[in-house]
Short mmCIF file of C-alpha atoms in Angstrom, two decimals:
data_model
loop_
_atom_site.label_atom_id
_atom_site.label_comp_id
_atom_site.label_asym_id
_atom_site.label_seq_id
_atom_site.Cartn_x
_atom_site.Cartn_y
_atom_site.Cartn_z
CA MET A 1 12.64 12.39 -30.71
CA ASN A 2 14.78 8.88 -30.74
CA PRO A 3 14.36 6.58 -28.52
CA ASP A 4 17.54 6.45 -25.07
CA PRO A 5 19.50 3.30 -26.31
CA ARG A 6 19.38 2.53 -21.90
CA ARG A 7 15.55 2.39 -21.95
CA TRP A 8 15.03 -1.15 -20.92
CA TRP A 9 18.21 -1.24 -18.68
CA ALA A 10 16.84 2.02 -16.89
CA LEU A 11 13.45 0.04 -16.71
CA ALA A 12 15.21 -2.73 -14.79
CA VAL A 13 16.33 -0.35 -12.47
CA LEU A 14 12.75 1.42 -12.41
CA ALA A 15 10.91 -2.14 -11.39
CA THR A 16 13.56 -2.99 -8.66
CA ALA A 17 13.14 0.45 -7.05
CA GLN A 18 8.85 -0.61 -7.78
CA PHE A 19 9.66 -4.20 -6.79
CA MET A 20 11.08 -2.55 -3.20
CA VAL A 21 8.17 -0.88 -1.83
CA ILE A 22 6.12 -3.29 -2.61
CA MET A 23 8.30 -5.93 -0.99
CA ASP A 24 8.38 -3.52 1.92
CA THR A 25 4.87 -3.65 2.73
CA SER A 26 4.37 -7.54 3.12
CA ILE A 27 8.09 -8.47 4.08
CA ILE A 28 6.89 -7.75 7.24
CA ALA A 29 3.93 -9.58 8.08
CA VAL A 30 5.77 -12.69 8.63
CA ALA A 31 7.68 -11.67 11.27
CA LEU A 32 5.34 -9.78 13.24
CA PRO A 33 5.11 -12.19 16.25
CA ARG A 34 9.21 -12.61 16.19
CA MET A 35 9.14 -8.34 15.74
CA GLN A 36 6.51 -8.33 19.49
CA GLU A 37 8.44 -10.63 21.30
CA ASP A 38 11.89 -9.00 20.80
CA LEU A 39 10.88 -5.97 21.40
CA GLY A 40 8.12 -6.07 23.82
CA PHE A 41 5.06 -5.12 21.61
CA SER A 42 1.54 -4.94 22.44
CA PRO A 43 -1.11 -6.45 20.86
CA SER A 44 -2.45 -2.78 19.93
CA GLY A 45 1.11 -1.25 19.49
CA LEU A 46 2.22 -4.16 17.07
CA GLN A 47 0.16 -2.29 13.92
CA TRP A 48 2.01 1.05 14.61
CA VAL A 49 4.94 -1.41 12.14
CA PHE A 50 2.64 -1.30 9.57
CA ASN A 51 0.97 1.69 10.05
CA GLY A 52 4.44 3.71 10.82
CA TYR A 53 5.22 3.42 6.87
CA ALA A 54 1.62 3.60 5.36
CA VAL A 55 1.09 6.88 7.42
CA ALA A 56 4.37 8.06 5.81
CA PHE A 57 3.82 6.87 3.19
CA GLY A 58 0.39 7.63 1.85
CA GLY A 59 0.71 10.98 3.65
CA LEU A 60 3.67 12.55 2.06
CA LEU A 61 3.01 10.83 -1.30
CA LEU A 62 1.89 14.19 -3.43
CA LEU A 63 4.73 16.07 -1.96
CA GLY A 64 7.24 13.30 -2.98
CA GLY A 65 5.63 14.17 -6.52
CA ARG A 66 6.18 17.71 -6.01
CA LEU A 67 9.42 17.71 -5.27
CA SER A 68 10.85 14.99 -7.91
CA ASP A 69 8.81 18.08 -10.74
CA LEU A 70 11.11 20.61 -8.40
CA PHE A 71 14.01 19.01 -8.13
CA GLY A 72 14.06 16.66 -10.83
CA ALA A 73 13.37 13.18 -10.73
CA ARG A 74 16.72 11.10 -10.74
CA ARG A 75 17.76 13.21 -7.80
CA VAL A 76 14.36 12.76 -5.88
CA PHE A 77 14.49 8.65 -7.34
CA ALA A 78 18.00 8.82 -5.53
CA THR A 79 17.44 10.74 -2.90
CA GLY A 80 14.39 7.84 -1.70
CA TRP A 81 16.88 5.03 -2.24
CA LEU A 82 19.45 6.74 0.55
CA VAL A 83 16.17 7.68 3.25
CA LEU A 84 14.61 3.92 2.96
CA ILE A 85 18.35 2.83 3.81
CA ALA A 86 18.54 5.08 6.22
CA GLY A 87 14.81 3.28 7.49
CA SER A 88 15.56 -0.11 6.44
CA VAL A 89 19.07 0.56 9.12
CA LEU A 90 17.44 2.15 12.09
CA ALA A 91 14.16 -0.56 11.95
CA ALA A 92 16.92 -3.79 12.08
CA ALA A 93 19.34 -2.11 14.58
CA ALA A 94 15.94 -1.47 16.46
CA GLY A 95 15.79 -2.36 20.11
CA SER A 96 13.18 -0.67 21.71
CA PRO A 97 8.67 -0.03 19.90
CA GLY A 98 9.46 3.13 18.93
CA VAL A 99 12.81 3.06 17.63
CA GLU A 100 11.06 0.03 15.37
CA VAL A 101 8.18 2.81 14.19
CA ALA A 102 10.71 5.30 13.58
CA GLY A 103 13.14 3.62 11.21
CA ARG A 104 9.06 2.19 9.39
CA ALA A 105 8.20 6.52 9.03
CA VAL A 106 11.81 6.73 7.56
CA GLN A 107 11.51 4.03 4.84
CA GLY A 108 7.76 5.15 4.05
CA VAL A 109 9.27 8.58 4.08
CA GLY A 110 11.57 6.88 0.88
CA ALA A 111 9.06 5.02 -0.41
CA ALA A 112 7.32 8.31 -0.77
CA LEU A 113 10.38 9.83 -2.22
CA LEU A 114 10.71 6.91 -4.25
CA ALA A 115 7.26 5.76 -6.25
CA PRO A 116 5.99 9.61 -8.15
CA ALA A 117 9.83 9.59 -8.99
CA ALA A 118 9.93 6.46 -10.48
CA MET A 119 6.94 7.16 -12.81
CA THR A 120 8.09 10.44 -14.08
CA LEU A 121 11.14 8.61 -14.82
CA LEU A 122 9.52 5.64 -16.86
CA MET A 123 7.41 8.48 -19.21
CA VAL A 124 10.38 10.39 -19.89
CA LEU A 125 11.69 7.53 -20.84
CA PHE A 126 9.18 5.91 -22.90
CA ALA A 127 6.76 8.50 -23.31
CA GLY A 128 7.87 8.74 -26.92
CA GLN A 129 7.83 5.67 -28.41
CA PRO A 130 4.36 3.97 -28.15
CA ALA A 131 4.47 0.77 -29.16
CA GLU A 132 6.64 -0.09 -26.44
CA LEU A 133 5.03 2.15 -23.82
CA PRO A 134 2.31 -0.54 -22.75
CA LYS A 135 5.26 -3.14 -23.08
CA ALA A 136 7.56 -1.11 -20.63
CA LEU A 137 4.24 -0.31 -18.18
CA SER A 138 3.64 -3.91 -17.88
CA PHE A 139 6.99 -4.42 -16.86
CA TYR A 140 6.75 -1.88 -14.20
CA GLY A 141 3.71 -2.61 -12.38
CA ALA A 142 4.21 -6.63 -12.84
CA ALA A 143 6.93 -5.22 -10.83
CA ALA A 144 4.41 -4.96 -7.52
CA PRO A 145 2.12 -7.94 -7.64
CA ALA A 146 5.61 -10.15 -7.61
CA GLY A 147 7.01 -7.47 -4.83
CA GLY A 148 4.31 -8.47 -2.46
CA THR A 149 4.15 -12.47 -3.54
CA ALA A 150 8.43 -11.82 -3.14
CA GLY A 151 7.86 -10.05 0.59
CA VAL A 152 5.62 -12.68 1.89
CA PHE A 153 7.87 -15.45 0.94
CA LEU A 154 11.34 -13.90 1.56
CA GLY A 155 10.17 -12.76 5.03
CA GLY A 156 9.81 -16.35 6.19
CA VAL A 157 12.78 -17.99 4.64
CA ILE A 158 14.26 -14.77 6.59
CA THR A 159 12.94 -15.21 10.18
CA GLU A 160 13.11 -19.18 10.47
CA TRP A 161 16.97 -19.65 9.20
CA LEU A 162 17.99 -15.53 9.94
CA THR A 163 16.35 -13.37 12.46
CA TRP A 164 13.63 -11.24 11.72
CA PRO A 165 16.38 -7.45 11.43
CA TRP A 166 17.53 -9.09 7.92
CA VAL A 167 14.32 -8.94 6.39
CA PHE A 168 15.41 -4.39 6.71
CA VAL A 169 19.63 -5.73 6.21
CA ILE A 170 17.93 -6.83 2.53
CA TYR A 171 17.70 -3.94 1.55
CA VAL A 172 20.59 -2.28 1.98
CA PRO A 173 22.53 -4.22 -0.85
CA ILE A 174 20.09 -4.04 -2.83
CA GLY A 175 19.81 0.34 -2.26
CA LEU A 176 23.26 0.72 -2.71
CA ILE A 177 23.64 -1.03 -6.18
CA THR A 178 20.26 0.73 -7.64
CA LEU A 179 22.32 3.72 -6.28
CA ALA A 180 25.84 2.72 -8.47
CA LEU A 181 23.53 2.23 -11.45
CA THR A 182 22.00 5.34 -10.96
CA PRO A 183 24.27 8.08 -12.90
CA ALA A 184 24.14 5.71 -15.07
CA THR A 185 20.97 4.26 -16.81
CA LEU A 186 18.57 6.86 -15.76
CA PRO A 187 18.24 10.88 -17.63
CA ALA A 188 19.01 13.75 -15.85
CA VAL A 189 15.57 15.74 -16.27
CA PRO A 190 15.34 18.63 -15.00
CA GLY A 191 13.66 20.21 -12.12
CA ARG A 192 11.11 22.71 -12.84
CA ARG A 193 10.73 26.35 -10.64
CA SER A 194 7.91 26.31 -8.46
CA SER A 195 6.53 26.81 -4.76
CA THR A 196 6.47 23.14 -2.84
CA ASP A 197 2.72 23.11 0.05
CA LEU A 198 5.18 21.65 3.38
CA ALA A 199 2.54 22.72 5.60
CA GLY A 200 0.39 21.66 3.81
CA ALA A 201 1.76 18.34 3.83
CA LEU A 202 3.05 17.91 7.14
CA ALA A 203 -0.78 18.75 8.20
CA VAL A 204 -2.27 16.32 6.66
CA THR A 205 0.26 13.31 7.49
CA ALA A 206 -0.17 14.87 11.08
CA GLY A 207 -3.73 14.47 10.72
CA LEU A 208 -3.63 11.07 9.48
CA ALA A 209 -0.98 10.12 11.92
CA LEU A 210 -3.59 11.83 15.08
CA ALA A 211 -6.39 9.93 13.32
CA VAL A 212 -4.64 6.86 13.67
CA ALA A 213 -3.39 7.39 17.23
CA ALA A 214 -7.07 8.36 18.98
CA LEU A 215 -7.95 5.05 17.23
CA VAL A 216 -5.55 2.98 18.56
CA THR A 217 -5.37 4.78 22.64
CA ALA A 218 -8.79 4.78 22.52
CA PRO A 219 -9.67 1.25 23.50
CA ALA A 220 -6.82 2.52 27.32
CA ASN A 221 -8.41 5.56 27.33
CA GLY A 222 -11.92 5.01 26.82
CA TRP A 223 -13.53 6.86 23.52
CA THR A 224 -14.67 9.53 24.92
CA SER A 225 -11.78 10.82 27.14
CA ALA A 226 -10.37 13.95 26.64
CA ALA A 227 -6.87 12.49 25.48
CA THR A 228 -9.24 10.44 22.65
CA LEU A 229 -11.04 13.21 22.18
CA GLY A 230 -8.19 15.70 22.10
CA GLN A 231 -6.40 13.69 19.56
CA LEU A 232 -9.73 13.47 17.22
CA ILE A 233 -10.76 16.59 17.01
CA ALA A 234 -7.21 17.96 16.48
CA SER A 235 -6.88 15.55 13.07
CA VAL A 236 -9.66 17.02 12.19
CA ALA A 237 -8.37 20.44 12.70
CA LEU A 238 -4.87 20.05 11.13
CA ILE A 239 -6.78 17.85 7.58
CA ALA A 240 -9.26 21.10 7.61
CA GLY A 241 -6.01 23.04 7.39
CA PHE A 242 -4.82 20.77 5.04
CA LEU A 243 -7.77 21.74 2.90
CA LEU A 244 -7.97 25.22 3.55
CA LEU A 245 -4.29 25.75 2.70
CA GLN A 246 -5.11 23.70 -1.35
CA ARG A 247 -6.83 27.29 -1.78
CA LEU A 248 -5.21 29.64 -0.27
CA VAL A 249 -2.08 28.22 -1.30
CA ARG A 250 -0.43 28.92 -5.44
CA ALA A 251 1.31 25.72 -6.41
CA PRO A 252 -0.92 23.57 -4.54
CA LEU A 253 -0.23 19.58 -3.35
CA MET A 254 -3.49 19.33 -4.35
CA PRO A 255 -5.83 20.79 -6.13
CA LEU A 256 -9.07 21.26 -4.93
CA ARG A 257 -10.29 21.01 -8.63
CA ILE A 258 -9.72 17.52 -9.48
CA TRP A 259 -12.25 16.54 -7.50
CA ARG A 260 -14.90 17.88 -10.40
CA THR A 261 -13.81 14.84 -12.12
CA PRO A 262 -16.51 12.38 -12.88
CA GLY A 263 -15.77 9.20 -10.81
CA LEU A 264 -13.11 10.70 -9.29
CA ALA A 265 -14.44 10.98 -5.36
CA ALA A 266 -16.28 8.29 -6.26
CA ALA A 267 -13.27 5.74 -6.91
CA ASN A 268 -11.21 7.08 -4.29
CA VAL A 269 -14.34 6.02 -0.92
CA SER A 270 -14.32 2.77 -2.54
CA MET A 271 -10.19 2.22 -2.61
CA ALA A 272 -10.76 3.90 1.14
CA LEU A 273 -12.63 1.21 2.29
CA LEU A 274 -10.73 -1.26 0.15
CA GLY A 275 -7.82 -0.78 2.12
CA ALA A 276 -9.69 -0.84 5.15
CA ALA A 277 -10.96 -4.20 4.78
CA TRP A 278 -7.81 -6.03 2.98
CA ILE A 279 -4.51 -4.62 4.92
CA PRO A 280 -6.75 -5.88 8.60
CA MET A 281 -7.50 -9.21 7.08
CA TRP A 282 -4.24 -9.57 5.83
CA TYR A 283 -2.30 -8.29 9.45
CA PHE A 284 -4.74 -10.88 11.14
CA LEU A 285 -4.79 -13.65 9.12
CA ASN A 286 -1.14 -13.93 9.52
CA LEU A 287 -1.38 -13.52 13.53
CA TYR A 288 -4.19 -16.73 13.48
CA ILE A 289 -1.70 -18.35 11.25
CA GLN A 290 0.95 -17.93 14.06
CA GLN A 291 0.11 -17.21 17.34
CA VAL A 292 -3.20 -19.98 16.72
CA LEU A 293 -2.65 -22.51 14.21
CA GLY A 294 1.06 -22.12 15.59
CA PHE A 295 3.17 -22.60 12.22
CA GLY A 296 5.94 -21.15 12.03
CA SER A 297 7.79 -18.56 10.24
CA PHE A 298 8.21 -20.42 6.94
CA ALA A 299 5.24 -21.62 7.23
CA SER A 300 3.74 -19.41 7.79
CA GLY A 301 5.06 -16.95 5.00
CA ALA A 302 4.15 -20.40 2.74
CA ALA A 303 0.15 -20.30 3.69
CA LEU A 304 0.87 -17.20 2.54
CA LEU A 305 1.99 -17.38 -0.77
CA PRO A 306 -1.45 -19.11 -2.70
CA MET A 307 -3.71 -16.28 -1.66
CA THR A 308 -0.72 -13.27 -3.09
CA ALA A 309 0.48 -15.69 -6.09
CA LEU A 310 -3.39 -15.15 -6.94
CA ILE A 311 -3.09 -11.37 -6.92
CA MET A 312 -1.28 -11.37 -8.56
CA ILE A 313 -2.42 -13.70 -11.58
CA GLY A 314 -5.53 -11.93 -11.10
CA MET A 315 -3.99 -8.52 -11.32
CA ILE A 316 -1.99 -9.02 -14.45
CA GLY A 317 -4.02 -11.84 -16.47
CA ILE A 318 -7.57 -11.60 -15.68
CA THR A 319 -8.72 -8.10 -14.22
CA GLY A 320 -7.87 -6.21 -17.79
CA ARG A 321 -9.39 -8.40 -19.87
CA LEU A 322 -12.85 -8.44 -17.87
CA LEU A 323 -12.36 -4.55 -17.21
CA MET A 324 -12.68 -3.88 -20.57
CA ARG A 325 -15.66 -5.66 -21.33
CA PHE A 326 -18.08 -5.12 -19.02
CA GLY A 327 -16.44 -1.19 -17.64
CA ALA A 328 -15.15 -0.89 -13.88
CA ARG A 329 -18.61 -0.56 -12.03
CA PRO A 330 -19.35 -4.10 -12.55
CA LEU A 331 -15.51 -5.43 -11.29
CA VAL A 332 -15.67 -2.48 -8.30
CA VAL A 333 -19.43 -3.97 -6.78
CA THR A 334 -18.84 -7.60 -7.69
CA GLY A 335 -15.19 -7.60 -6.16
CA LEU A 336 -15.97 -6.08 -2.81
CA LEU A 337 -18.75 -8.71 -2.71
CA VAL A 338 -16.26 -11.50 -3.88
CA LEU A 339 -14.36 -10.09 -0.50
CA ALA A 340 -16.23 -9.88 1.72
CA ALA A 341 -17.38 -13.15 1.50
CA GLY A 342 -13.48 -14.23 1.66
CA LEU A 343 -13.60 -12.11 5.13
CA GLY A 344 -16.55 -14.01 6.03
CA LEU A 345 -15.41 -17.62 5.63
CA LEU A 346 -12.48 -16.30 7.55
CA ALA A 347 -14.62 -15.67 10.53
CA LEU A 348 -15.54 -18.43 10.52
CA ALA A 349 -11.75 -19.63 12.22
CA ASP A 350 -11.79 -22.27 14.89
CA PRO A 351 -9.55 -21.89 17.55
CA HIS A 352 -8.93 -25.79 17.53
CA GLY A 353 -8.78 -25.23 13.44
CA SER A 354 -5.79 -26.73 10.23
CA PHE A 355 -4.93 -24.08 7.21
CA VAL A 356 -6.96 -25.74 4.93
CA ALA A 357 -10.40 -25.83 6.30
CA ASP A 358 -9.88 -22.21 7.77
CA VAL A 359 -7.29 -20.65 5.72
CA LEU A 360 -6.84 -21.38 2.96
CA PRO A 361 -10.83 -21.07 1.20
CA GLY A 362 -11.39 -17.69 2.65
CA SER A 363 -7.98 -16.44 1.55
CA LEU A 364 -8.74 -17.42 -2.05
CA VAL A 365 -11.72 -16.05 -1.82
CA ALA A 366 -10.87 -12.88 -0.56
CA ALA A 367 -7.70 -12.86 -2.96
CA ALA A 368 -10.02 -13.37 -5.96
CA GLY A 369 -12.24 -10.19 -4.22
CA MET A 370 -9.33 -7.99 -4.84
CA ALA A 371 -7.93 -8.38 -7.45
CA LEU A 372 -11.09 -7.95 -9.20
CA ALA A 373 -11.21 -4.62 -7.70
CA PHE A 374 -8.27 -3.09 -7.11
CA ILE A 375 -7.44 -2.83 -10.72
CA PRO A 376 -11.29 -1.07 -12.58
CA ALA A 377 -11.22 1.50 -9.28
CA THR A 378 -7.59 2.86 -9.53
CA MET A 379 -8.99 3.29 -13.46
CA THR A 380 -12.38 5.37 -12.90
CA ALA A 381 -9.45 7.30 -10.40
CA ILE A 382 -7.32 8.65 -13.12
CA GLY A 383 -9.30 7.34 -16.72
CA GLY A 384 -11.16 10.85 -16.21
CA VAL A 385 -8.46 13.19 -15.47
CA ALA A 386 -6.87 15.34 -17.80
CA PRO A 387 -3.55 13.74 -18.98
CA ALA A 388 -1.85 16.68 -17.51
CA GLU A 389 -3.58 15.34 -13.51
CA GLY A 390 -2.62 12.01 -14.57
CA GLY A 391 -0.10 12.13 -11.86
CA LEU A 392 -2.06 14.30 -8.58
CA ALA A 393 -5.00 11.16 -9.84
CA SER A 394 -2.81 8.97 -9.28
CA GLY A 395 -1.42 9.67 -6.12
CA ILE A 396 -4.22 10.68 -5.15
CA VAL A 397 -5.62 7.48 -5.07
CA ASN A 398 -2.48 5.74 -4.09
CA THR A 399 -2.70 8.16 -0.77
CA THR A 400 -6.06 6.98 -0.74
CA TYR A 401 -5.63 3.67 -0.35
CA GLN A 402 -2.60 4.15 2.12
CA VAL A 403 -5.00 6.06 4.63
CA GLY A 404 -7.68 3.71 4.78
CA SER A 405 -5.46 0.79 5.01
CA ALA A 406 -3.71 2.68 7.47
CA LEU A 407 -6.88 3.91 9.99
CA GLY A 408 -8.83 0.49 9.07
CA LEU A 409 -6.32 -1.22 10.81
CA ALA A 410 -5.91 0.92 13.05
CA ALA A 411 -10.04 0.22 14.31
CA MET A 412 -9.62 -3.14 13.22
CA THR A 413 -6.90 -3.40 16.50
CA ALA A 414 -9.12 -1.75 18.66
CA VAL A 415 -11.89 -4.60 17.61
CA ALA A 416 -10.00 -7.67 18.17
CA VAL A 417 -8.29 -6.74 21.65
CA ALA A 418 -12.16 -5.43 22.64
CA ASN A 419 -12.39 -8.59 22.20
CA GLY A 420 -10.44 -10.98 23.45
CA ALA A 421 -6.88 -10.67 21.19
CA GLY A 422 -5.72 -8.48 23.92
CA GLN A 423 -2.73 -9.31 26.55
CA THR A 424 -3.42 -13.37 25.90
CA THR A 425 -1.68 -16.70 24.59
CA ASP A 426 -5.21 -18.09 25.08
CA PRO A 427 -5.79 -19.94 21.30
CA ILE A 428 -9.83 -19.06 22.46
CA GLU A 429 -9.72 -15.60 23.15
CA LEU A 430 -7.41 -14.43 20.17
CA THR A 431 -9.71 -16.11 17.59
CA SER A 432 -12.40 -14.81 19.42
CA GLY A 433 -10.81 -11.32 18.42
CA TYR A 434 -8.91 -12.34 14.90
CA THR A 435 -12.88 -13.51 13.93
CA THR A 436 -14.85 -10.30 15.45
CA ALA A 437 -11.80 -8.30 13.39
CA PHE A 438 -12.75 -9.78 10.50
CA THR A 439 -17.11 -9.60 10.66
CA VAL A 440 -16.18 -5.96 10.20
CA THR A 441 -14.20 -5.78 8.07
CA ALA A 442 -17.04 -7.94 6.07
CA ALA A 443 -19.29 -4.99 7.26
CA VAL A 444 -16.67 -2.75 5.62
CA ALA A 445 -16.30 -4.69 2.21
CA LEU A 446 -20.12 -4.68 1.99
CA ALA A 447 -20.15 -0.77 3.03
CA GLY A 448 -18.18 -1.03 -0.09
CA ALA A 449 -19.77 -2.82 -2.52
CA LEU A 450 -23.02 -0.50 -2.11
CA LEU A 451 -21.23 2.82 -2.36
CA ALA A 452 -19.75 1.72 -5.42
CA ALA A 453 -22.98 0.80 -6.85
CA LEU A 454 -25.27 3.54 -5.90
CA THR A 455 -21.98 6.19 -7.33
CA PHE A 456 -20.37 4.42 -10.14
CA ARG A 457 -21.19 5.34 -13.84
CA GLY A 458 -21.42 2.39 -15.67
CA ARG A 459 -19.77 3.71 -18.66
CA LYS A 460 -17.26 0.72 -19.80
CA VAL A 461 -13.55 1.62 -20.60
CA GLN A 462 -13.06 1.78 -24.53
CA SER A 463 -9.99 0.62 -26.34
CA GLY A 464 -9.64 3.33 -27.84
CA SER A 465 -9.74 6.15 -24.55
CA ARG A 466 -6.80 7.27 -22.92
CA GLU A 467 -5.69 4.69 -20.47
CA VAL A 468 -3.38 3.42 -17.57
CA ARG A 469 -2.35 -0.15 -18.17
CA PRO A 470 -3.68 -2.37 -15.38
CA ALA A 471 -0.34 -3.21 -14.14
CA GLU A 472 0.60 0.60 -13.62
CA GLU A 473 -0.49 1.27 -10.08
CA HIS A 474 0.39 -0.13 -7.18
CA ALA A 475 -0.64 -3.96 -6.27
CA ALA A 476 -2.72 -4.60 -3.12
CA VAL A 477 0.40 -5.42 -0.50
#
């Protein structure tokens, strides 16, 4: 088959989508305190600026992949951009917490359409070119950590010299340019006749949202209150209903037989706990830098750059080589232990501390742990499945990471609020809440290391085996 002459231009368009999807999770970090002040978010409600996106993205990612197969990847890719642009406009124009969270959720829906469609298009363009596919995957994957790093920096610059709504407005011109280039650069992939498990997608997304809501409101309502227990029971019922549907429908989003794949369950548990430790750390570290140390928006963004740059360097340049030599299990266990150590250092932060003493060491150690663990856990999840189910396994592990992130952030926010970081501006009380959250997330990372040591198989990744390149998957932030 002759290669598509537009394939490298097309790759640039797809990489832009990957860059923007990941940047969407990091660009808001520095803007959070300003958004809280301007929109009136409560300390526990602020997390929904992140979780609104994460719940929609993680809950609908498998459906996005199915829609891409059903209607054609290019059409779904373009639709994803339209939805992402609409969500960005809504989030930028928000004048209340509810509208802001709704905009973020719409952005998450757009990302859930974009991400699987982009990967499908990449494979269509390069699957017949074995000499070029690794380079294309590496270029595409490198856009993820680059997006995380750029998001942190741009968020600081935009919030400092413009206003926080511009962290969302930036998606509009980039999205419109990408849409204009899509018909000329991306191949028209025909859809396949199939049913769509829309009920399953709605059930799992609603179940996840209710679980997060229960954790968010439990400190105020009471952990044993009727409201909290009702939300948790409804969440369990919806998720159980989703699993039942996967047995009954003709074309399930997640055929349950895939969980018989060796290593898949263990890797997904590790990814869930990795997200539950990492995202709360990233969230509360930014609040500590701004609200306790008193950094401005630009300085706060710059303060997070060493951490994100180390992740980018580690994932792209180091982890893949270590994985080929030692296998996944030692790297996942070591990475989670190193992450726990970094969180332990951050838990020692002082209300009158400094960036060099209280932030930089712990953040770099934590970043090294994330860089070690993320790629091996992802590759374990997708490395044992049949080639035809590689996209499904990739979607499951990315969904698991988003679910773990959302639930972890909700739980750690409840911990922080209960330990001083409620309606206060006192640095001592804020630090007490944030450091308690760091301590608990360190315990989560330790639990992940223990479970990985007990459940991961010890086989190495062989250079001649089927593999997904380390840069193929989403970056952590």
